[in-house]
Coordinates of C-alpha atoms in Angstrom, one line a residue:
Chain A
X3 CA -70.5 -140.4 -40.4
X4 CA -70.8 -138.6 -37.0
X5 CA -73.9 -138.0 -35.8
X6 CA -75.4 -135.4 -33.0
X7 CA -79.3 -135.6 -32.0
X8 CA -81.1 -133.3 -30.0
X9 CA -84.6 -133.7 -28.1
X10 CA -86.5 -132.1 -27.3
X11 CA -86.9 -130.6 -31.0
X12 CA -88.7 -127.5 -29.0
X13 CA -90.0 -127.0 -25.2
X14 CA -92.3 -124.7 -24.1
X15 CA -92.7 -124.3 -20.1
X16 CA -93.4 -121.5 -17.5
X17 CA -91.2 -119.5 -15.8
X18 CA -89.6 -121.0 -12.7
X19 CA -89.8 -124.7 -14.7
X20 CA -86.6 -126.8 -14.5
X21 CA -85.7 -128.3 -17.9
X22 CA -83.5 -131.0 -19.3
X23 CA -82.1 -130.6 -22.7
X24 CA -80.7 -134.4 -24.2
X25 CA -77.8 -134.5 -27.0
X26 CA -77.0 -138.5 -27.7
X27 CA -74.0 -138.6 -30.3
X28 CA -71.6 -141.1 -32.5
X29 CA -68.6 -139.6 -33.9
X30 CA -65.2 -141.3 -34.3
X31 CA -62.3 -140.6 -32.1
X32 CA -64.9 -138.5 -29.7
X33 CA -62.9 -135.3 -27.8
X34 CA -65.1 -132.8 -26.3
X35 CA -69.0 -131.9 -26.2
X36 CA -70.1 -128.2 -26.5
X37 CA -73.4 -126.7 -25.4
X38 CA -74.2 -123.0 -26.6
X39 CA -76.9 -120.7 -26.6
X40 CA -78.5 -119.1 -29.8
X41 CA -81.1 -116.0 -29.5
X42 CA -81.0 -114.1 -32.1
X43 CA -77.7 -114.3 -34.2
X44 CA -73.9 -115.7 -32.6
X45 CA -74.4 -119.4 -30.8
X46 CA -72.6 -118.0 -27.2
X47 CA -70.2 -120.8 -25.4
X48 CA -71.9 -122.1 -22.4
X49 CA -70.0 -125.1 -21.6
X50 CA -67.2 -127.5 -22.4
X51 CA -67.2 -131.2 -21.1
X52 CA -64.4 -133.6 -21.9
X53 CA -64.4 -136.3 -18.7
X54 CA -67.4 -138.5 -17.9
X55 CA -69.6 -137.8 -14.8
X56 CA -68.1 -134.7 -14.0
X57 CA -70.8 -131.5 -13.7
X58 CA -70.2 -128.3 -14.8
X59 CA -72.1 -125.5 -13.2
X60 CA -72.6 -121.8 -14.2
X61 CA -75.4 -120.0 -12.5
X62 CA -78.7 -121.9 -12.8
X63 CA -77.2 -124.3 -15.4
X64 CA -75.7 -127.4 -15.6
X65 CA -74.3 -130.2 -17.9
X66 CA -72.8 -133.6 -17.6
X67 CA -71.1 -136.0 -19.8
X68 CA -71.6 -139.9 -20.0
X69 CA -69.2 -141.1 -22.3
X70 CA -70.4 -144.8 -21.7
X71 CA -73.8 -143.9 -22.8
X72 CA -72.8 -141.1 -25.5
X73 CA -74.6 -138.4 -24.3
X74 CA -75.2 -135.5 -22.8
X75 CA -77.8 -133.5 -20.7
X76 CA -78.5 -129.7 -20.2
X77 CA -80.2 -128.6 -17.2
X78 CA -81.6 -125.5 -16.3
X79 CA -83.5 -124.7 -12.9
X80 CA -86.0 -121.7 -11.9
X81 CA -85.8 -121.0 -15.7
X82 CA -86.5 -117.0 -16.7
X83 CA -87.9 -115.4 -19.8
X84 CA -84.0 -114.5 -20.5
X85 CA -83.4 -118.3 -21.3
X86 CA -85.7 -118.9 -24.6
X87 CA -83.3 -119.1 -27.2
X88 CA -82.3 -122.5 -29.3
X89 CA -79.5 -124.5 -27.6
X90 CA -77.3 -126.1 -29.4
X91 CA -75.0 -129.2 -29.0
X92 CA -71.9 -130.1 -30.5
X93 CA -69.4 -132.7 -30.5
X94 CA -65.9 -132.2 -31.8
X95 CA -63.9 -135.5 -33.1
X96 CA -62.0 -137.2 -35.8
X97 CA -58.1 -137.3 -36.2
X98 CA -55.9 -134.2 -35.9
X99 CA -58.6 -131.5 -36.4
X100 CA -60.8 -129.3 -34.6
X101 CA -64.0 -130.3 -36.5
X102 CA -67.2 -129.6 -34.4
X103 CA -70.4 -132.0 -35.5
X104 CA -73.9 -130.0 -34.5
X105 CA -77.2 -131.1 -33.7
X106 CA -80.4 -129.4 -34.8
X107 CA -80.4 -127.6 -31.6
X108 CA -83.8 -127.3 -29.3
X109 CA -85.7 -124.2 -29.1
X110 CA -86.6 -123.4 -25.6
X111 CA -89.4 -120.9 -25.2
X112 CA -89.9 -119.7 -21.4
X113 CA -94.2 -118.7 -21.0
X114 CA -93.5 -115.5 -18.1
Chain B
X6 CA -61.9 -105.3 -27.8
X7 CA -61.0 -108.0 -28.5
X8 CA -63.3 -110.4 -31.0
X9 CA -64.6 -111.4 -34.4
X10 CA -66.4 -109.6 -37.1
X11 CA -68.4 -110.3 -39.2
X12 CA -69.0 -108.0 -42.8
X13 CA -71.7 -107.1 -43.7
X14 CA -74.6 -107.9 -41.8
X15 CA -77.2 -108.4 -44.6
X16 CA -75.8 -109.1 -48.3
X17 CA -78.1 -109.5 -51.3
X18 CA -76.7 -111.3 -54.1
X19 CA -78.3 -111.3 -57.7
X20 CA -78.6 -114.5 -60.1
X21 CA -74.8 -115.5 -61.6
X22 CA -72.6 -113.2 -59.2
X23 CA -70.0 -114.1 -57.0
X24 CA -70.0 -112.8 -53.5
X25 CA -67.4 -112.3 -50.7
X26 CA -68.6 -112.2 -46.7
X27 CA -65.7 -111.1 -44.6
X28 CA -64.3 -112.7 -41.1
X29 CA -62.1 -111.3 -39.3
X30 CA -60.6 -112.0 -35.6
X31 CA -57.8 -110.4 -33.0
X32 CA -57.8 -113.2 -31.0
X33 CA -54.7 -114.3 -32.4
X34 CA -56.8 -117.8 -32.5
X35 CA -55.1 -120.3 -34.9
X36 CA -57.8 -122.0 -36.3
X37 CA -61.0 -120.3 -38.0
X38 CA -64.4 -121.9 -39.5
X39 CA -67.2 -121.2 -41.9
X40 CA -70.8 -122.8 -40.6
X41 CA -74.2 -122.6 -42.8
X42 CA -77.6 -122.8 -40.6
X43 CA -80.6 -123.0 -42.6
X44 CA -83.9 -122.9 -40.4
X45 CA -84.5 -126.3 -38.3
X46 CA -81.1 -127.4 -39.0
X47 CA -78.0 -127.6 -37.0
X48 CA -74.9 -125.6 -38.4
X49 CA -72.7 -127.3 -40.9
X50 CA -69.2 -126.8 -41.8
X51 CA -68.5 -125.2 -45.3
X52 CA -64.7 -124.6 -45.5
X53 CA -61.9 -124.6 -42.2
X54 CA -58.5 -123.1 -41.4
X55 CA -56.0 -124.6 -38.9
X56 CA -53.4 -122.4 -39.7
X57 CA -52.5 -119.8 -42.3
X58 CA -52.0 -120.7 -46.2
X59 CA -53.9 -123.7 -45.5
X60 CA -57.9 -124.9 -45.4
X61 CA -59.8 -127.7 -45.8
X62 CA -63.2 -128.3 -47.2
X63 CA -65.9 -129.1 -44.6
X64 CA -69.1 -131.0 -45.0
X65 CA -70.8 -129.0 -47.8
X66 CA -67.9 -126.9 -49.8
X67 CA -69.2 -127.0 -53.1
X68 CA -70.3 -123.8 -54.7
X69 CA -67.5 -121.8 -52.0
X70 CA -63.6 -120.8 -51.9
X71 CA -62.2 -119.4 -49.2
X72 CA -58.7 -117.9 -49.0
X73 CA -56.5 -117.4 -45.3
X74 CA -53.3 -115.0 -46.2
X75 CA -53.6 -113.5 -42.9
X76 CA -53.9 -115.1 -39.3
X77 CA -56.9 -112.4 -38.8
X78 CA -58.8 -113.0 -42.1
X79 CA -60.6 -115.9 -43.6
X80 CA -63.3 -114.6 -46.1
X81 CA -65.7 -116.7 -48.1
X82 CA -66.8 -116.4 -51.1
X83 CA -70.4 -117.4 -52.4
X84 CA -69.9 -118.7 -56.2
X85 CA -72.3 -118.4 -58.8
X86 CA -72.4 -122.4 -58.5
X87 CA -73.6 -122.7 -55.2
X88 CA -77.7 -122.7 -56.7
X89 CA -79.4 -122.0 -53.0
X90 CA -77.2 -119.7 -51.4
X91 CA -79.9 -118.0 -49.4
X92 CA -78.7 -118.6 -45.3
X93 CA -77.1 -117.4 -42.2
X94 CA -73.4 -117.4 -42.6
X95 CA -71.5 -117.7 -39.0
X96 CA -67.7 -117.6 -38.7
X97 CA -65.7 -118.8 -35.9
X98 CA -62.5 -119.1 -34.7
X99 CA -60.3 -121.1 -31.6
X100 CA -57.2 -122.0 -30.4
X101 CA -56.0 -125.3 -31.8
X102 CA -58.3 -127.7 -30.1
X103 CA -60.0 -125.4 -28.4
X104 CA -63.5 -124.1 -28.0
X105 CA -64.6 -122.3 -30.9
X106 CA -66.1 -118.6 -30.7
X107 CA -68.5 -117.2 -33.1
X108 CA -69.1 -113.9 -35.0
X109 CA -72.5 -111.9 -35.2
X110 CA -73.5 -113.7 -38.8
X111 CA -74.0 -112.1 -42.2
X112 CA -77.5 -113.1 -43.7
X113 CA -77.4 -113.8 -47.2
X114 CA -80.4 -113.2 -49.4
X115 CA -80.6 -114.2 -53.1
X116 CA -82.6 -111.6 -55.3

């Protein structure tokens, strides 16, 4: 059965923190791993990774991929009231579909 | 604009009754999905679409149909079977292996 976990479960900090989010997965026939951002309703994409060690950078966040290791982190720097929301990981996988496996997501909560 | 909807936003649904939350999307995306998220827990699959006249039953189908006559549509229906329907019902939809892209959710509350 595939498998995404999250930790943190939840993390408070204060504005201008730098956080790391962690997503460790098992799935079978592993394709891509998706972070997104849930604040009140729709999870919004944030990123896509597909190829080990290479970072993908939008703004003040960040992800990379070890595909060894099976996971995944999330960072995000000088971190504003704007970024508490859950973010959620997902792994898509399996044999000729585009299934997506979530984790439990961690709730981020930014103290101004 | 271009995007997916969601119908309606809140739905109440009384003991025994069937009930039908709509998708739609003109992203002319191939594939479309039907997640449950219940509080502390990740979304799971319920029913998904590849491509039209066809769908497969995700992780936690029982108590739901779904239909897909259209490339646009893919509503879901809550059966009288499924006993704790109470949750927050997201859609999505993507290009065939592609990242997938949510609708605004329809919260479904059992009277």
């Amino acid at each position: 059965e595939d498998k995404v976990v999250q930790s943190p479960l939840s993390l408070v900090v204060h504005e201008g923190d730098t956080v790391t989010l962690n997503c460790s997965y098992e799935v079978t026939n592993f394709r891509s791993l998706l972070w997104y951002k849930q604040e009140k309703k729709a999870p919004t994409f944030l990123f896509m990774l597909t190829s080990s060690g290479i970072e993908k950078k939008s703004g003040r966040l960040s992800s990379i991929l070890d595909k060894k290791e099976l996971f995944s982190i999330l960072n995000i720097t000088a971190t504003q009231t704007g970024d508490s929301a859950v973010y959620l990981c997902a792994v898509g996988g399996g044999f000729g579909n585009e299934k997506l496996t979530f984790g439990t997501g961690t709730r981020l909560t930014i103290i101004p | 604009d271009g995007g997916i909807t969601q119908s309606p936003k809140y739905l109440f649904r009384k003991e025994g009754q069937n009930v039908t939350l709509s998708c739609e999307q003109n992203l002319n995306h191939d594939a479309m999905y039907w997640y449950r998220q219940d509080p502390g827990q990740g979304l799971r699959l319920i029913y998904y679409s590849q491509i039209v006249n066809d769908f497969q039953k995700g992780d936690i189908a029982e108590g739901y149909s779904v239909s897909r006559e259209k490339k646009e549509s893919f509503p879901l229906t809550v059966t009288s079977a499924q006993k704790n329907p109470t949750a927050f019902y997201l859609c999505a939809s993507s290009i065939r292996a592609g990242t997938q892209y949510f609708g605004p959710g329809t919260r479904l509350l059992v009277l």
